[in-house]
mmCIF file of C-alpha atoms in Angstrom:
data_model
loop_
_atom_site.group_PDB
_atom_site.id
_atom_site.type_symbol
_atom_site.label_atom_id
_atom_site.label_comp_id
_atom_site.label_asym_id
_atom_site.label_seq_id
_atom_site.Cartn_x
_atom_site.Cartn_y
_atom_site.Cartn_z
ATOM 1 C CA GLN A 570 10.463 29.021 84.558
ATOM 2 C CA GLN A 571 12.891 27.958 86.388
ATOM 3 C CA GLN A 572 16.177 28.453 85.011
ATOM 4 C CA VAL A 573 18.116 26.984 87.800
ATOM 5 C CA LYS A 574 17.578 23.790 89.238
ATOM 6 C CA GLN A 575 18.842 22.763 92.158
ATOM 7 C CA SER A 576 19.052 19.747 94.030
ATOM 8 C CA PRO A 577 18.830 18.574 96.311
ATOM 9 C CA GLN A 578 16.191 20.265 98.341
ATOM 10 C CA SER A 579 17.451 19.175 101.699
ATOM 11 C CA LEU A 580 20.487 16.853 102.440
ATOM 12 C CA ILE A 581 21.425 15.825 105.837
ATOM 13 C CA VAL A 582 25.157 15.337 106.131
ATOM 14 C CA GLN A 583 27.700 13.541 110.015
ATOM 15 C CA LYS A 584 30.344 15.876 110.903
ATOM 16 C CA GLY A 585 33.285 15.773 109.009
ATOM 17 C CA GLY A 586 31.341 14.577 105.594
ATOM 18 C CA ILE A 587 31.393 15.385 102.523
ATOM 19 C CA SER A 588 28.205 17.986 101.491
ATOM 20 C CA ILE A 589 27.422 17.930 97.526
ATOM 21 C CA ILE A 590 24.838 20.467 96.121
ATOM 22 C CA ASN A 591 24.236 20.695 92.434
ATOM 23 C CA CYS A 592 22.712 22.904 90.249
ATOM 24 C CA ALA A 593 21.191 23.379 86.594
ATOM 25 C CA TYR A 594 21.094 25.898 84.273
ATOM 26 C CA GLU A 595 19.617 26.427 80.556
ATOM 27 C CA ASN A 596 20.837 29.716 79.475
ATOM 28 C CA THR A 597 24.571 29.253 77.874
ATOM 29 C CA ALA A 598 24.398 33.150 78.345
ATOM 30 C CA PHE A 599 24.554 33.072 81.795
ATOM 31 C CA ASP A 600 28.885 34.076 82.952
ATOM 32 C CA TYR A 601 28.537 34.048 86.669
ATOM 33 C CA PHE A 602 27.345 31.557 89.012
ATOM 34 C CA PRO A 603 27.856 32.509 92.956
ATOM 35 C CA TRP A 604 26.482 30.720 96.223
ATOM 36 C CA TYR A 605 24.285 32.403 98.478
ATOM 37 C CA GLN A 606 24.877 30.886 102.143
ATOM 38 C CA GLN A 607 21.933 31.648 104.867
ATOM 39 C CA PHE A 608 21.488 30.556 108.580
ATOM 40 C CA PRO A 609 18.291 31.081 109.961
ATOM 41 C CA GLY A 610 16.808 34.761 110.592
ATOM 42 C CA LYS A 611 19.356 36.181 108.788
ATOM 43 C CA GLY A 612 20.070 36.962 104.459
ATOM 44 C CA PRO A 613 21.675 35.377 102.102
ATOM 45 C CA ALA A 614 24.985 35.929 101.756
ATOM 46 C CA LEU A 615 27.838 35.246 98.982
ATOM 47 C CA LEU A 616 29.878 32.375 99.939
ATOM 48 C CA ILE A 617 32.054 32.061 96.802
ATOM 49 C CA ALA A 618 31.200 32.576 92.618
ATOM 50 C CA ILE A 619 32.665 31.328 89.203
ATOM 51 C CA ARG A 620 33.339 31.981 85.965
ATOM 52 C CA PRO A 621 32.967 29.743 83.470
ATOM 53 C CA ASP A 622 36.919 29.689 82.462
ATOM 54 C CA VAL A 623 37.919 27.647 85.000
ATOM 55 C CA SER A 624 36.485 24.528 86.052
ATOM 56 C CA GLU A 625 36.770 24.424 89.844
ATOM 57 C CA LYS A 626 37.173 27.277 92.675
ATOM 58 C CA LYS A 627 38.259 26.371 95.662
ATOM 59 C CA GLU A 628 38.094 28.036 99.069
ATOM 60 C CA GLY A 629 39.245 26.986 102.229
ATOM 61 C CA ARG A 630 36.742 24.360 102.635
ATOM 62 C CA PHE A 631 34.670 24.787 99.804
ATOM 63 C CA THR A 632 34.795 23.833 96.378
ATOM 64 C CA ILE A 633 32.492 24.818 92.924
ATOM 65 C CA SER A 634 33.232 22.563 90.257
ATOM 66 C CA PHE A 635 31.831 24.020 86.838
ATOM 67 C CA ASN A 636 30.864 21.974 83.777
ATOM 68 C CA LYS A 637 30.057 24.265 81.107
ATOM 69 C CA SER A 638 29.544 21.771 78.380
ATOM 70 C CA ALA A 639 27.224 19.958 80.700
ATOM 71 C CA LYS A 640 25.908 23.390 81.945
ATOM 72 C CA GLN A 641 26.128 22.250 85.570
ATOM 73 C CA PHE A 642 28.062 23.406 88.918
ATOM 74 C CA SER A 643 27.987 21.966 92.046
ATOM 75 C CA LEU A 644 29.472 23.613 95.834
ATOM 76 C CA HIS A 645 30.971 20.783 97.661
ATOM 77 C CA ILE A 646 32.028 21.686 101.216
ATOM 78 C CA MET A 647 34.479 19.094 102.622
ATOM 79 C CA ASP A 648 34.951 18.514 106.504
ATOM 80 C CA SER A 649 31.796 19.386 106.814
ATOM 81 C CA GLN A 650 30.367 20.871 111.003
ATOM 82 C CA PRO A 651 27.284 22.099 112.345
ATOM 83 C CA GLY A 652 27.890 25.708 112.274
ATOM 84 C CA ASP A 653 28.023 24.400 108.507
ATOM 85 C CA SER A 654 23.920 24.212 108.824
ATOM 86 C CA ALA A 655 22.474 26.193 106.219
ATOM 87 C CA THR A 656 20.571 26.735 103.587
ATOM 88 C CA TYR A 657 22.373 27.392 100.220
ATOM 89 C CA PHE A 658 21.400 28.882 97.698
ATOM 90 C CA CYS A 659 22.979 28.315 93.743
ATOM 91 C CA ALA A 660 22.523 31.656 91.068
ATOM 92 C CA ALA A 661 23.992 32.512 87.534
ATOM 93 C CA SER A 662 23.522 35.800 86.000
ATOM 94 C CA ILE A 663 24.481 37.252 82.995
ATOM 95 C CA GLY A 664 27.217 39.911 83.234
ATOM 96 C CA SER A 665 27.495 41.802 79.870
ATOM 97 C CA SER A 666 23.643 42.529 80.091
ATOM 98 C CA ASN A 667 24.752 44.895 82.920
ATOM 99 C CA THR A 668 22.201 44.267 85.479
ATOM 100 C CA GLY A 669 23.532 42.481 87.546
ATOM 101 C CA LYS A 670 20.040 40.173 88.018
ATOM 102 C CA LEU A 671 20.778 37.075 89.699
ATOM 103 C CA ILE A 672 18.376 33.770 88.899
ATOM 104 C CA PHE A 673 18.851 32.544 91.846
ATOM 105 C CA GLY A 674 17.683 28.401 92.954
ATOM 106 C CA GLN A 675 15.327 26.343 95.121
ATOM 107 C CA GLY A 676 18.094 26.096 97.826
ATOM 108 C CA THR A 677 19.190 23.436 99.220
ATOM 109 C CA THR A 678 19.052 22.684 103.338
ATOM 110 C CA LEU A 679 21.731 21.294 104.557
ATOM 111 C CA GLN A 680 22.375 19.642 108.226
ATOM 112 C CA VAL A 681 25.433 19.038 109.476
ATOM 113 C CA LYS A 682 24.796 15.936 112.595
ATOM 114 C CA PRO A 683 27.432 16.133 115.366
ATOM 115 C CA ASP B 688 25.461 48.744 112.803
ATOM 116 C CA ALA B 689 24.028 46.653 109.525
ATOM 117 C CA ASP B 690 24.816 47.740 106.399
ATOM 118 C CA VAL B 691 21.270 46.615 104.668
ATOM 119 C CA THR B 692 18.225 47.316 107.008
ATOM 120 C CA GLN B 693 14.658 46.451 106.843
ATOM 121 C CA THR B 694 11.708 47.330 108.602
ATOM 122 C CA PRO B 695 9.768 46.141 110.051
ATOM 123 C CA ARG B 696 11.021 42.770 110.209
ATOM 124 C CA ASN B 697 8.025 40.974 111.254
ATOM 125 C CA ARG B 698 4.014 41.371 109.628
ATOM 126 C CA ILE B 699 1.079 40.525 110.093
ATOM 127 C CA THR B 700 -1.735 41.728 107.893
ATOM 128 C CA LYS B 701 -5.009 41.078 106.518
ATOM 129 C CA THR B 702 -6.419 40.116 103.378
ATOM 130 C CA GLY B 703 -6.460 43.928 101.364
ATOM 131 C CA LYS B 704 -4.857 45.953 103.426
ATOM 132 C CA ARG B 705 -2.122 48.078 101.581
ATOM 133 C CA ILE B 706 1.111 47.503 103.654
ATOM 134 C CA MET B 707 4.682 49.516 103.107
ATOM 135 C CA LEU B 708 8.243 47.915 103.221
ATOM 136 C CA GLU B 709 11.164 49.594 104.313
ATOM 137 C CA CYS B 710 15.097 48.916 103.001
ATOM 138 C CA SER B 711 18.183 51.907 103.902
ATOM 139 C CA GLN B 712 21.607 50.994 103.254
ATOM 140 C CA THR B 713 24.856 52.711 104.520
ATOM 141 C CA LYS B 714 26.676 51.201 102.077
ATOM 142 C CA GLY B 715 27.085 53.973 99.250
ATOM 143 C CA HIS B 716 25.680 51.417 96.200
ATOM 144 C CA ASP B 717 23.148 52.233 93.630
ATOM 145 C CA ARG B 718 21.538 49.205 93.271
ATOM 146 C CA MET B 719 19.103 47.976 95.203
ATOM 147 C CA TYR B 720 17.462 45.190 94.990
ATOM 148 C CA TRP B 721 14.001 43.527 96.085
ATOM 149 C CA TYR B 722 13.291 39.649 96.306
ATOM 150 C CA ARG B 723 10.764 37.570 97.772
ATOM 151 C CA GLN B 724 11.641 33.973 99.101
ATOM 152 C CA ASP B 725 9.210 31.215 99.183
ATOM 153 C CA PRO B 726 9.900 27.318 100.408
ATOM 154 C CA GLY B 727 11.395 25.513 97.284
ATOM 155 C CA LEU B 728 10.850 28.542 95.601
ATOM 156 C CA GLY B 729 14.320 29.612 96.444
ATOM 157 C CA LEU B 730 14.410 33.762 95.859
ATOM 158 C CA ARG B 731 12.609 35.551 93.274
ATOM 159 C CA LEU B 732 13.800 39.001 91.628
ATOM 160 C CA ILE B 733 10.235 41.784 92.085
ATOM 161 C CA TYR B 734 11.655 44.573 90.975
ATOM 162 C CA TYR B 735 15.170 46.386 90.871
ATOM 163 C CA SER B 736 16.536 49.878 90.978
ATOM 164 C CA PHE B 737 20.165 50.965 89.565
ATOM 165 C CA ASP B 738 19.756 54.806 90.730
ATOM 166 C CA VAL B 739 16.677 57.121 91.981
ATOM 167 C CA LYS B 740 15.297 57.192 88.458
ATOM 168 C CA ASP B 741 15.782 53.740 86.740
ATOM 169 C CA ILE B 742 13.376 51.116 88.375
ATOM 170 C CA ASN B 743 12.365 47.734 86.524
ATOM 171 C CA LYS B 744 10.127 45.377 86.953
ATOM 172 C CA GLY B 745 11.625 41.755 87.773
ATOM 173 C CA GLU B 746 9.939 38.578 87.447
ATOM 174 C CA ILE B 747 7.013 38.170 89.727
ATOM 175 C CA SER B 748 6.044 41.985 89.846
ATOM 176 C CA ASP B 749 1.965 41.713 89.037
ATOM 177 C CA GLY B 750 0.772 43.073 92.294
ATOM 178 C CA TYR B 751 4.374 45.000 93.895
ATOM 179 C CA SER B 752 4.753 48.701 93.080
ATOM 180 C CA VAL B 753 8.192 50.471 94.530
ATOM 181 C CA SER B 754 9.569 53.469 95.613
ATOM 182 C CA ARG B 755 13.551 55.056 95.489
ATOM 183 C CA GLN B 756 13.283 57.908 97.212
ATOM 184 C CA ALA B 757 16.798 58.691 97.934
ATOM 185 C CA GLN B 758 19.903 56.744 97.029
ATOM 186 C CA ALA B 759 19.937 54.669 100.457
ATOM 187 C CA LYS B 760 16.063 53.639 100.299
ATOM 188 C CA PHE B 761 14.496 51.106 98.827
ATOM 189 C CA SER B 762 10.981 50.756 99.174
ATOM 190 C CA LEU B 763 8.480 48.098 98.416
ATOM 191 C CA SER B 764 4.587 48.413 98.419
ATOM 192 C CA LEU B 765 1.029 45.774 98.490
ATOM 193 C CA GLU B 766 -1.563 48.140 97.018
ATOM 194 C CA SER B 767 -3.962 45.431 98.237
ATOM 195 C CA ALA B 768 -2.207 42.308 99.743
ATOM 196 C CA ILE B 769 -3.367 38.862 99.372
ATOM 197 C CA PRO B 770 -2.578 35.609 101.095
ATOM 198 C CA ASN B 771 -0.399 34.686 98.668
ATOM 199 C CA GLN B 772 2.009 37.028 99.080
ATOM 200 C CA THR B 773 2.999 35.487 102.317
ATOM 201 C CA ALA B 774 6.263 35.562 102.608
ATOM 202 C CA LEU B 775 9.417 36.415 103.167
ATOM 203 C CA TYR B 776 10.837 39.973 102.221
ATOM 204 C CA PHE B 777 14.312 41.002 101.103
ATOM 205 C CA CYS B 778 15.982 43.830 99.906
ATOM 206 C CA ALA B 779 19.898 43.510 98.081
ATOM 207 C CA THR B 780 22.289 46.040 97.192
ATOM 208 C CA SER B 781 24.895 45.733 94.700
ATOM 209 C CA ASP B 782 27.965 47.675 93.281
ATOM 210 C CA PHE B 783 27.942 46.545 90.370
ATOM 211 C CA PRO B 784 29.371 47.595 88.305
ATOM 212 C CA ARG B 785 31.281 49.326 89.602
ATOM 213 C CA GLY B 786 32.785 46.789 92.056
ATOM 214 C CA ALA B 787 31.698 42.839 92.444
ATOM 215 C CA ASP B 788 28.766 41.072 91.391
ATOM 216 C CA THR B 789 28.167 40.536 95.104
ATOM 217 C CA GLN B 790 24.700 41.433 96.366
ATOM 218 C CA TYR B 791 24.290 42.353 99.694
ATOM 219 C CA PHE B 792 20.899 41.417 101.341
ATOM 220 C CA GLY B 793 19.050 42.804 104.262
ATOM 221 C CA PRO B 794 18.029 40.702 107.415
ATOM 222 C CA GLY B 795 13.934 39.831 105.544
ATOM 223 C CA THR B 796 10.603 41.142 106.206
ATOM 224 C CA ARG B 797 8.506 37.954 107.824
ATOM 225 C CA LEU B 798 4.789 38.749 105.674
ATOM 226 C CA THR B 799 1.624 37.422 107.165
ATOM 227 C CA VAL B 800 -1.388 37.750 104.871
ATOM 228 C CA LEU B 801 -4.041 36.639 106.791
#
């Protein structure tokens, strides 16, 4: 049972374009939604995260949009660069559970063409 | 120096063999996690530990066991490896709830079971 569904599985974008990755969740108890970035041969690393008390969070070229009623959140990468080519994972957790357990989406492989 | 290290980085073994993957961290975090990554399935939690005496099963613990030898060391064992345990394995640490929810991942171990 996949509690966090991520799409698309792969994405090709031209340099300078906008990359958009979407995630949907089922459990309304989730209250923390991070995105992790993974380069080949490396472990995932936190990119940006949001909590449901805001609808959008921006850090540089990376923005999370959050729609609580639709139970969806997305990552937007503006002015995509070849260096952004990586695998991106959305995730969700229940902070109040105190476990820190993350439920990950399936991952999206992004390729930014020069 | 890497904060979270994993050994070995690559391992090829045969069906039925016992194998241990090791994780060490210098971040001083109490919480440690083991995940496996499979294409199209994302990262799935195998086991997690809040401290040396507190170990918990994740969503896919069957066929695996763990040992928390010290705050800094968390090992994952496959008692009798089978081919469908071929995957990329990651260890992660977290300072939650003392600190942020962020999980810090090691570089991974690529395991192939023939």
